[in-house]
Coordinates of C-alpha atoms in Angstrom, one line a residue:
Chain U
M21 CA 0.0 0.0 0.0
L22 CA 2.7 2.4 1.0
R23 CA 4.6 1.9 -2.3
R24 CA 1.5 3.0 -4.4
S25 CA 0.7 5.9 -2.0
A26 CA 4.3 7.0 -2.2
A27 CA 4.2 7.1 -6.0
L28 CA 1.1 9.3 -5.9
F29 CA 2.7 11.4 -3.2
R30 CA 5.7 12.0 -5.6
H31 CA 3.3 12.8 -8.4
E32 CA 1.6 15.5 -6.3
V33 CA 5.0 16.9 -5.3
R34 CA 6.0 17.0 -9.0
Y35 CA 3.0 19.1 -9.7
L36 CA 3.8 21.5 -6.9
V37 CA 7.5 21.7 -8.0
S38 CA 6.5 22.1 -11.7
S39 CA 4.4 25.1 -10.6
A40 CA 7.2 26.3 -8.3
P41 CA 6.8 30.1 -8.9
I42 CA 3.1 29.8 -7.8
T43 CA 3.8 27.5 -4.9
L44 CA 6.6 29.9 -3.7
A45 CA 4.4 33.0 -4.1
Y46 CA 2.0 31.6 -1.5
V47 CA 5.0 31.8 0.9
L48 CA 6.3 35.3 -0.2
V49 CA 3.0 37.3 -0.5
P50 CA 2.2 36.8 3.3
Y51 CA 5.3 38.7 4.2
V52 CA 4.0 41.7 2.3
L53 CA 0.5 41.4 3.9
M54 CA 2.0 41.2 7.3
A55 CA 4.0 44.3 6.7
F56 CA 0.8 46.2 6.0
I57 CA -1.3 45.0 8.9
K58 CA 1.1 44.4 11.7
N59 CA 1.4 48.1 12.6
S60 CA -2.3 48.3 13.5
Y61 CA -1.9 45.2 15.8
G62 CA 1.2 46.8 17.3
I63 CA -0.7 50.0 18.2
W64 CA -3.5 48.1 19.6
L65 CA -1.2 45.8 21.7
Q66 CA 0.8 48.7 23.0
S67 CA -2.4 50.2 24.4
D68 CA -2.2 47.3 26.8
A69 CA 0.3 48.0 29.6
R70 CA 1.4 44.3 29.5
Y71 CA 2.9 44.6 26.0
P72 CA 4.7 48.0 25.7
D73 CA 7.2 46.6 23.2
A74 CA 4.9 44.4 21.1
S75 CA 5.3 44.9 17.3
G76 CA 2.1 43.2 16.3
A77 CA 3.9 40.4 14.4
E78 CA 3.3 38.1 17.4
I79 CA -0.3 37.8 16.3
V80 CA -0.2 38.8 12.7
A81 CA 2.5 36.3 11.7
P82 CA 0.8 33.1 12.8
G83 CA -2.6 34.5 11.8
V84 CA -1.5 35.2 8.2
A85 CA 0.5 31.9 8.0
A86 CA -2.7 30.1 9.0
L87 CA -4.8 32.1 6.5
Y88 CA -2.4 31.4 3.7
G89 CA -2.8 27.7 4.5
Y90 CA -6.4 28.0 3.6
L91 CA -5.7 30.0 0.5
V92 CA -3.2 27.5 -0.9
L93 CA -5.8 24.9 -0.7
S94 CA -7.1 26.4 -3.9
H95 CA -3.7 25.6 -5.6
Q96 CA -3.8 22.0 -4.3
G97 CA -7.5 21.6 -5.1
L98 CA -7.1 22.8 -8.7
F99 CA -4.9 19.8 -9.5
T100 CA -7.3 17.3 -7.9
F101 CA -10.4 18.9 -9.7
S102 CA -8.4 19.0 -12.9
E103 CA -7.9 15.2 -12.6
H104 CA -11.7 14.8 -12.6
Q105 CA -11.9 17.0 -15.7
W106 CA -9.2 15.0 -17.5
N107 CA -10.9 11.8 -16.4
V108 CA -7.6 10.9 -14.7
W109 CA -9.4 10.3 -11.5
D110 CA -11.5 7.5 -13.0
R111 CA -8.4 6.0 -14.7
L112 CA -6.6 6.1 -11.3
R113 CA -9.4 4.2 -9.7
S114 CA -9.4 1.6 -12.4
G115 CA -5.6 1.0 -11.7
P116 CA -4.1 -1.1 -9.0
A117 CA -4.2 1.7 -6.3
S118 CA -7.3 1.6 -4.1
V119 CA -9.2 4.8 -3.2
P120 CA -7.6 4.9 0.3
E121 CA -4.2 4.6 -1.3
I122 CA -4.9 7.4 -3.7
V123 CA -6.3 9.7 -1.0
T124 CA -3.4 8.8 1.4
G125 CA -0.8 9.8 -1.3
K126 CA -2.6 13.1 -2.0
V127 CA -3.3 14.0 1.7
G128 CA 0.3 13.2 2.6
A129 CA 1.6 15.5 -0.1
H130 CA -0.8 18.3 1.0
L131 CA 0.3 17.9 4.6
A132 CA 4.0 18.0 3.7
H133 CA 3.5 21.0 1.5
Q134 CA 1.4 22.9 4.1
A135 CA 3.9 22.1 6.8
L136 CA 6.7 23.4 4.7
Q137 CA 4.8 26.6 3.8
F138 CA 3.8 27.3 7.4
T139 CA 7.4 26.8 8.6
L140 CA 8.7 29.1 5.9
I141 CA 6.1 31.8 6.5
L142 CA 6.6 31.8 10.3
G143 CA 10.3 31.3 10.1
G144 CA 10.7 34.2 7.6
A145 CA 8.4 36.4 9.7
G146 CA 10.7 35.6 12.7
L147 CA 13.7 36.8 10.8
L148 CA 12.0 39.8 9.2
Y149 CA 9.9 41.0 12.1
G150 CA 11.9 39.7 15.1
L151 CA 9.7 36.9 16.5
T152 CA 11.5 35.0 19.2
V153 CA 10.5 31.5 20.4
G154 CA 12.7 31.2 23.5
D155 CA 12.5 27.7 24.9
A156 CA 9.0 27.0 23.6
W157 CA 10.0 25.1 20.5
A158 CA 7.8 22.1 21.4
A159 CA 4.8 24.3 21.7
V160 CA 5.5 26.1 18.4
V161 CA 6.1 22.8 16.5
L162 CA 2.9 21.2 17.9
L163 CA 0.8 24.3 17.3
G164 CA 2.1 24.5 13.8
L165 CA 1.5 20.9 13.1
L166 CA -2.1 20.9 14.3
T167 CA -2.8 24.1 12.5
V168 CA -1.7 22.5 9.3
T169 CA -3.6 19.2 9.9
S170 CA -6.8 21.1 10.6
T171 CA -6.3 23.2 7.4
V172 CA -5.8 20.1 5.3
A173 CA -8.8 18.5 6.9
W174 CA -10.9 21.6 6.0
G175 CA -9.7 21.3 2.4
W176 CA -10.6 17.6 2.1
L177 CA -14.0 18.4 3.6
G178 CA -14.5 20.9 0.8
M179 CA -13.4 18.4 -1.8
A180 CA -15.8 15.8 -0.4
L181 CA -18.7 18.3 -0.4
L182 CA -18.3 20.4 -3.5
P183 CA -18.9 19.5 -7.1
T184 CA -16.8 22.2 -8.9
A185 CA -13.4 23.9 -8.6
T186 CA -15.1 27.3 -8.5
M187 CA -17.2 26.3 -5.5
F188 CA -14.0 24.9 -3.9
D189 CA -12.3 28.2 -4.5
A190 CA -15.1 30.0 -2.6
W191 CA -14.7 27.4 0.1
A192 CA -10.9 27.9 0.4
F193 CA -10.9 31.7 0.0
G194 CA -14.2 32.6 1.5
G195 CA -14.0 30.1 4.3
G196 CA -10.4 31.0 5.0
I197 CA -10.9 34.7 5.2
L198 CA -14.1 34.3 7.3
L199 CA -12.4 31.9 9.8
A200 CA -9.4 34.3 9.9
A201 CA -11.6 37.3 10.6
I202 CA -13.5 35.5 13.4
G203 CA -10.2 34.1 14.7
G204 CA -8.7 37.5 15.1
A205 CA -6.1 37.2 12.3
I206 CA -7.4 40.2 10.3
V207 CA -8.8 42.4 13.1
P208 CA -7.6 42.1 16.7
S209 CA -10.2 39.8 18.4
D210 CA -10.9 42.4 21.2
L211 CA -11.9 44.8 18.5
L212 CA -14.5 42.5 16.9
P213 CA -18.2 43.3 17.6
D214 CA -19.4 42.1 21.0
V215 CA -21.8 39.7 19.3
V216 CA -19.0 38.1 17.3
K217 CA -16.4 37.8 20.1
P218 CA -18.0 34.6 21.6
L219 CA -17.9 33.0 18.1
G220 CA -14.1 33.0 18.0
P221 CA -13.7 29.5 19.3
I222 CA -15.7 28.1 16.3
S223 CA -12.7 29.0 14.1
P224 CA -9.5 26.8 14.1
I225 CA -7.6 30.0 13.3
H226 CA -8.7 31.5 16.6
W227 CA -7.0 28.6 18.5
A228 CA -3.9 28.8 16.4
V229 CA -3.6 32.6 17.0
S230 CA -4.4 32.3 20.7
G231 CA -1.8 29.5 21.1
F232 CA 0.9 31.4 19.3
R233 CA 0.0 34.5 21.2
T234 CA 0.6 32.7 24.4
V235 CA 4.0 31.7 23.2
F236 CA 5.2 34.8 21.5
L237 CA 3.6 37.5 23.7
D238 CA 3.2 35.9 27.1
G239 CA 6.3 33.7 27.0
G240 CA 4.3 30.5 27.6
G241 CA 5.4 27.0 26.9
L242 CA 3.9 23.6 26.1
G243 CA 2.0 23.4 29.3
D244 CA 0.2 26.7 28.6
V245 CA -1.1 25.8 25.2
G246 CA -3.0 22.6 26.1
R247 CA -6.4 24.0 25.2
P248 CA -5.5 25.4 21.8
L249 CA -3.7 22.1 21.0
L250 CA -6.8 20.1 22.0
A251 CA -9.1 22.3 20.1
L252 CA -7.0 22.1 16.9
A253 CA -6.9 18.3 17.2
A254 CA -10.6 18.2 17.7
F255 CA -11.1 20.3 14.5
T256 CA -8.9 18.0 12.6
A257 CA -10.7 15.0 13.8
G258 CA -14.2 16.5 13.2
F259 CA -13.5 17.8 9.7
T260 CA -11.9 14.4 8.8
L261 CA -14.8 12.4 10.1
V262 CA -17.3 14.4 8.2
A263 CA -15.2 14.4 5.1
L264 CA -14.9 10.6 5.3
G265 CA -18.7 10.3 5.8
L266 CA -19.4 12.4 2.7
F267 CA -16.6 11.3 0.4
D268 CA -17.8 9.4 -2.6
S269 CA -15.0 8.4 -4.9
G270 CA -17.5 7.7 -7.7
R271 CA -19.2 11.1 -7.6
R272 CA -18.6 13.0 -10.8
K273 CA -16.9 16.3 -10.2
T274 CA -16.2 18.9 -12.8
G275 CA -12.9 20.7 -12.8
R276 CA -14.5 24.0 -13.9
L277 CA -17.8 25.8 -14.2
Q278 CA -20.8 23.7 -15.0
Chain E
M28 CA -21.8 21.5 -56.7
R29 CA -23.0 24.5 -54.7
A30 CA -21.2 25.4 -51.6
V31 CA -23.3 25.5 -48.4
S32 CA -23.2 29.0 -47.1
A33 CA -23.4 29.8 -43.4
P34 CA -25.9 32.4 -42.4
V35 CA -24.2 35.7 -41.9
V36 CA -24.2 36.8 -38.3
G37 CA -23.7 40.5 -37.6
D38 CA -21.3 41.7 -34.9
G39 CA -24.1 43.0 -32.8
T40 CA -25.8 39.6 -32.8
R41 CA -22.5 37.9 -32.0
W42 CA -21.9 40.1 -29.1
A43 CA -25.4 39.6 -27.8
V44 CA -25.1 35.8 -28.1
L45 CA -21.7 35.7 -26.4
I46 CA -22.8 38.0 -23.5
A47 CA -26.0 35.9 -23.0
H48 CA -23.9 32.7 -22.9
E49 CA -21.5 34.3 -20.3
T50 CA -24.4 35.5 -18.3
R51 CA -25.9 32.1 -18.2
R52 CA -22.6 30.6 -17.1
A53 CA -22.3 33.2 -14.3
L54 CA -25.9 32.6 -13.1
R55 CA -25.2 28.8 -13.0
N56 CA -22.5 29.5 -10.5
W57 CA -24.6 31.9 -8.4
P58 CA -24.1 30.1 -5.0
A59 CA -20.3 30.8 -5.0
R60 CA -20.9 34.4 -6.0
A61 CA -23.6 34.9 -3.3
V62 CA -21.2 33.4 -0.7
F63 CA -18.7 36.2 -1.6
V64 CA -21.3 38.9 -1.0
A65 CA -22.4 37.4 2.2
I66 CA -18.8 37.1 3.5
G67 CA -18.1 40.7 2.4
L68 CA -21.1 41.9 4.5
Q69 CA -19.9 39.8 7.5
L70 CA -16.4 41.1 7.2
A71 CA -17.6 44.7 7.0
W72 CA -19.5 44.0 10.3
F73 CA -16.4 42.5 11.9
V74 CA -13.9 45.3 11.0
Q75 CA -16.2 48.2 11.9
P76 CA -15.0 48.5 15.5
A77 CA -11.4 48.5 14.4
F78 CA -12.2 51.5 12.1
A79 CA -14.0 53.2 14.9
F80 CA -11.0 52.6 17.2
A81 CA -8.6 54.2 14.6
L82 CA -10.9 57.2 14.0
D83 CA -11.3 57.8 17.7
H84 CA -7.5 57.5 18.0
E85 CA -7.2 60.3 15.4
G86 CA -9.9 62.4 17.1
L87 CA -12.2 62.0 14.1
P88 CA -16.0 61.3 14.3
S89 CA -16.0 57.5 14.2
W90 CA -19.8 57.2 14.4
R91 CA -20.4 58.9 11.0
S92 CA -17.6 57.3 9.1
A93 CA -16.6 53.8 10.4
P94 CA -19.5 51.8 9.0
E95 CA -19.1 53.1 5.5
Q96 CA -15.3 52.9 5.5
A97 CA -15.7 49.2 6.5
I98 CA -18.2 48.6 3.8
A99 CA -16.1 50.3 1.1
G100 CA -13.1 48.2 2.2
Q101 CA -15.1 45.0 1.5
V102 CA -16.4 46.4 -1.8
C103 CA -12.7 46.7 -2.8
L104 CA -11.8 43.3 -1.5
F105 CA -14.6 41.4 -3.1
M106 CA -14.5 43.2 -6.4
I107 CA -11.0 41.9 -6.8
A108 CA -11.9 38.5 -5.4
N109 CA -14.7 38.2 -8.0
L110 CA -12.0 38.0 -10.7
L111 CA -11.4 34.4 -9.7
F112 CA -14.6 33.6 -11.6
L113 CA -13.2 35.2 -14.8
G114 CA -10.2 33.0 -14.6
Y115 CA -12.3 29.9 -14.8
T116 CA -14.3 30.9 -17.8
A117 CA -11.3 32.4 -19.7
F118 CA -8.9 29.5 -19.1
D119 CA -11.7 27.0 -19.7
D120 CA -12.1 28.2 -23.3
Q121 CA -8.4 27.7 -23.9
H122 CA -8.3 24.4 -22.1
N123 CA -11.2 22.6 -23.8
G124 CA -10.6 24.0 -27.3
M125 CA -13.6 26.2 -27.3
A126 CA -11.5 29.2 -28.2
D127 CA -10.3 27.5 -31.4
R128 CA -13.8 26.4 -32.3
L129 CA -15.2 29.9 -31.7
R130 CA -12.4 31.4 -33.8
M131 CA -13.2 28.9 -36.6
S132 CA -16.8 30.1 -36.5
G133 CA -15.8 33.7 -37.0
V134 CA -15.7 34.9 -33.4
R135 CA -12.7 37.0 -32.8
A136 CA -10.6 36.8 -29.7
H137 CA -11.5 40.3 -28.5
Q138 CA -15.2 39.4 -28.8
R139 CA -14.8 36.2 -26.9
L140 CA -12.9 37.8 -24.0
G141 CA -14.8 41.1 -24.3
S142 CA -18.1 39.4 -23.7
K143 CA -16.7 37.9 -20.5
L144 CA -15.5 41.3 -19.3
V145 CA -19.0 42.8 -19.9
V146 CA -20.4 40.2 -17.5
V147 CA -17.5 40.7 -15.0
F148 CA -18.3 44.5 -15.0
A149 CA -22.0 43.9 -14.4
H150 CA -21.1 41.4 -11.7
Q151 CA -18.8 44.0 -10.0
L152 CA -21.7 46.5 -10.0
V153 CA -24.1 44.0 -8.5
T154 CA -21.6 43.0 -5.8
A155 CA -20.9 46.6 -4.9
A156 CA -24.6 47.5 -4.9
L157 CA -25.5 44.5 -2.6
I158 CA -22.7 45.1 -0.2
Y159 CA -23.4 48.9 -0.1
L160 CA -27.2 48.7 0.1
V161 CA -27.6 45.7 2.5
G162 CA -24.6 46.9 4.6
G163 CA -25.9 50.4 4.7
W164 CA -29.3 49.2 5.9
W165 CA -27.8 46.7 8.3
F166 CA -25.3 49.1 9.9
G167 CA -27.5 52.2 9.7
V168 CA -25.0 54.1 7.6
R169 CA -25.3 57.9 7.5
W170 CA -24.9 58.8 3.9
G171 CA -22.9 62.0 4.2
G172 CA -21.7 63.8 1.1
S173 CA -22.8 63.3 -2.5
I174 CA -24.6 60.1 -3.5
T175 CA -23.7 60.7 -7.1
A176 CA -20.0 60.9 -6.1
R177 CA -20.4 57.5 -4.6
L178 CA -21.9 56.0 -7.7
V179 CA -19.2 57.5 -9.9
L180 CA -16.5 56.1 -7.6
V181 CA -18.0 52.6 -7.6
V182 CA -18.4 52.6 -11.4
A183 CA -14.8 53.7 -11.7
L184 CA -13.6 51.0 -9.4
A185 CA -15.7 48.4 -11.2
S186 CA -14.1 49.5 -14.5
C187 CA -10.6 49.3 -13.0
T188 CA -11.1 45.9 -11.4
T189 CA -12.5 44.6 -14.7
A190 CA -9.4 45.9 -16.5
M191 CA -7.3 44.2 -13.8
G192 CA -9.0 40.9 -14.7
F193 CA -8.2 41.5 -18.4
A194 CA -4.6 42.2 -17.6
F195 CA -4.2 39.2 -15.3
V196 CA -5.8 36.8 -17.9
S197 CA -3.5 38.3 -20.5
L198 CA -0.3 38.0 -18.5
C199 CA -0.8 34.8 -16.6
R200 CA 0.2 31.5 -18.3
S201 CA -2.0 29.2 -16.3
N202 CA -5.2 29.2 -14.2
A203 CA -3.2 28.3 -11.2
L204 CA -0.9 31.3 -11.6
Y205 CA -4.0 33.5 -12.3
N206 CA -5.6 32.3 -9.0
M207 CA -2.5 33.1 -7.0
V208 CA -2.2 36.6 -8.6
C209 CA -5.9 37.2 -7.7
Y210 CA -5.4 36.2 -4.1
A211 CA -2.3 38.3 -3.8
A212 CA -4.1 41.3 -5.3
T213 CA -7.2 40.8 -3.3
L214 CA -5.6 40.9 0.1
G215 CA -2.5 43.0 -0.8
L216 CA -4.3 45.9 -2.5
T217 CA -7.1 46.0 0.1
A218 CA -4.7 45.9 3.0
A219 CA -2.3 48.4 1.4
S220 CA -5.2 50.8 0.8
G221 CA -6.6 50.8 4.3
G222 CA -9.5 48.5 3.5
L223 CA -8.9 45.8 6.1
A224 CA -7.5 48.1 8.8
P225 CA -7.8 51.9 8.8
Y226 CA -5.1 53.5 6.7
T227 CA -4.1 55.9 9.5
L228 CA -2.7 52.8 11.2
L229 CA -0.5 51.8 8.2
P230 CA 3.2 52.3 8.5
D231 CA 4.5 55.5 7.0
W232 CA 6.2 53.8 4.0
A233 CA 2.9 52.0 3.3
M234 CA 1.1 55.3 2.9
V235 CA 3.5 56.2 0.2
V236 CA 3.2 52.8 -1.6
G237 CA -0.6 53.0 -1.3
R238 CA -0.9 56.1 -3.4
A239 CA 0.1 54.1 -6.4
L240 CA -3.0 51.9 -6.1
P241 CA -6.4 52.6 -7.5
T242 CA -8.1 51.1 -4.5
W243 CA -6.3 53.7 -2.3
W244 CA -7.9 56.5 -4.3
F245 CA -11.3 54.8 -4.1
L246 CA -11.2 54.5 -0.3
R247 CA -9.8 58.1 0.2
G248 CA -12.7 59.3 -2.0
I249 CA -15.1 57.5 0.3
D250 CA -13.3 59.1 3.3
E251 CA -13.8 62.5 1.7
L252 CA -17.6 61.9 1.5
T253 CA -18.1 60.4 4.9
L254 CA -15.7 62.6 7.0
R255 CA -16.2 65.9 5.2
D256 CA -19.5 65.6 3.4
G257 CA -17.6 65.9 0.1
S258 CA -19.1 66.6 -3.3
L259 CA -18.6 65.1 -6.7
A260 CA -16.1 67.8 -7.6
E261 CA -14.0 66.9 -4.6
V262 CA -13.6 63.3 -5.6
L263 CA -13.1 63.8 -9.3
P264 CA -9.3 63.8 -8.9
N265 CA -9.7 60.3 -7.2
V266 CA -11.9 59.1 -10.1
G267 CA -9.3 60.4 -12.5
V268 CA -6.5 58.4 -10.9
I269 CA -8.7 55.3 -10.9
M270 CA -9.6 55.7 -14.6
G271 CA -6.0 56.4 -15.4
S272 CA -5.1 53.1 -13.7
T273 CA -7.8 51.4 -15.7
L274 CA -6.2 52.6 -18.9
V275 CA -2.8 51.4 -17.8
L276 CA -4.2 47.9 -17.0
V277 CA -6.0 47.8 -20.4
G278 CA -2.7 48.7 -22.0
L279 CA -0.9 45.9 -20.0
G280 CA -3.6 43.4 -21.1
V281 CA -3.3 44.4 -24.8
A282 CA 0.5 44.3 -24.6
G283 CA 0.4 40.9 -22.9
Q284 CA -1.5 39.5 -25.9
G285 CA -2.4 36.4 -23.8
W286 CA -6.1 36.7 -24.7
G287 CA -5.8 35.2 -28.2
P288 CA -6.1 31.4 -28.9
R289 CA -2.9 29.9 -27.6
R290 CA -1.0 28.4 -24.6
H291 CA -3.3 28.6 -21.6
R292 CA -3.5 25.5 -19.4
T293 CA -5.0 24.6 -16.1
V294 CA -1.7 24.1 -14.5
R295 CA 1.8 24.5 -15.9
R296 CA 3.2 21.1 -16.7
R297 CA 6.7 20.0 -17.8

């Protein structure tokens, strides 16, 4: 099983490498976006006596890294939806690889790609905007990993649910930006309308941002980010279970508008 | 043997048929488009307190300006995000050979893409109208300044974003690249223009960069109306810059020549 999944994994990676400028742009553009919005977070944080030296990157960097995980789903999804359009999906299913093997290969590649992207965005933001981790590497790695798994699970839920690439784009972009807004990655969560503030926990990005905030702003470690880690794991499990329940490998999808 | 002659179709009919076809395609995909409008309204709601915070910080009357500034920011964001739909129709034609078949039947490349742009322009106006009107009613916006000036600014931005779509389609070699450029432009231009967070909170260098962007001039035009009850004459320079950007983008699209029947693929393959 692993051999066939690994072959499909390599195939997905070849697609991402062959479209390297696009894949790389999803890493570089977030630095620009952070540069524009971190100042507003900095001013807001500095109004709190606990954070007189905050730059805003402590919240903006993980928030934007998480948001771009959702946006890059569109790039990953386009390839899978195109396989439906080219009838490659049906031919794959008629070959020796079973559907779980095909999906494992694809999900593995998406996870590896997302993990690399998240690391590069957060690492680059650390260098550019002076984020320091201190001794909390374990917390940062686990938070990053679970943020990535919840994002990929959201993507596969969309792939299971939606019949066209256009709708999947709306899912990736619209869903990502909405979850980022509710999660405090676009506007500081304290500045959201009072009615919306309690909705924060329904967004995985809220938990990612709050976990990283604990590490970067409050100097917390692994023991302080237990709740965000649990919540992100629960989102991953929940999205995956629903996606598995809805996934129908024989369902005809169209790559494009229909 | 007599040759079979095809009925002659005038240019007007051809345009009408193509536009009707693109309109049907757009309507078939209405749920995704409606989702964008709904999210735009929600985001406008979410970012309002941040705008109010910034205006209070500057000693400006937040109650009269924050709701409309938040709405205008989302109009910018989702007018650019709407270009994602253009990518699918434009690259589809290339991908499934429709562009060649249409060319064979006498449809010229500018007619094929032009008909799509007409529908994009109409879609931009509908999006702006829905976000503005529903948002205005929902947030109880006080419409200070000239209503005509608002209409002119929105039409100018719709023209500019449509031209942006033309330039992107022309310059991008694949649908995947096009999508990435749209995402970058959507968030980048809106953030750099003060559409996500108030522009007074942007870094100093960003205020200089922002002046090169049409979305900046749209949002500053709205500021003029909401903060100082501005008139049409006062926002005409802003409209001029936006229309100037439109011409530059059209020029880029024509120079890119990527709208003819050639090379486009879903993804770039070796």
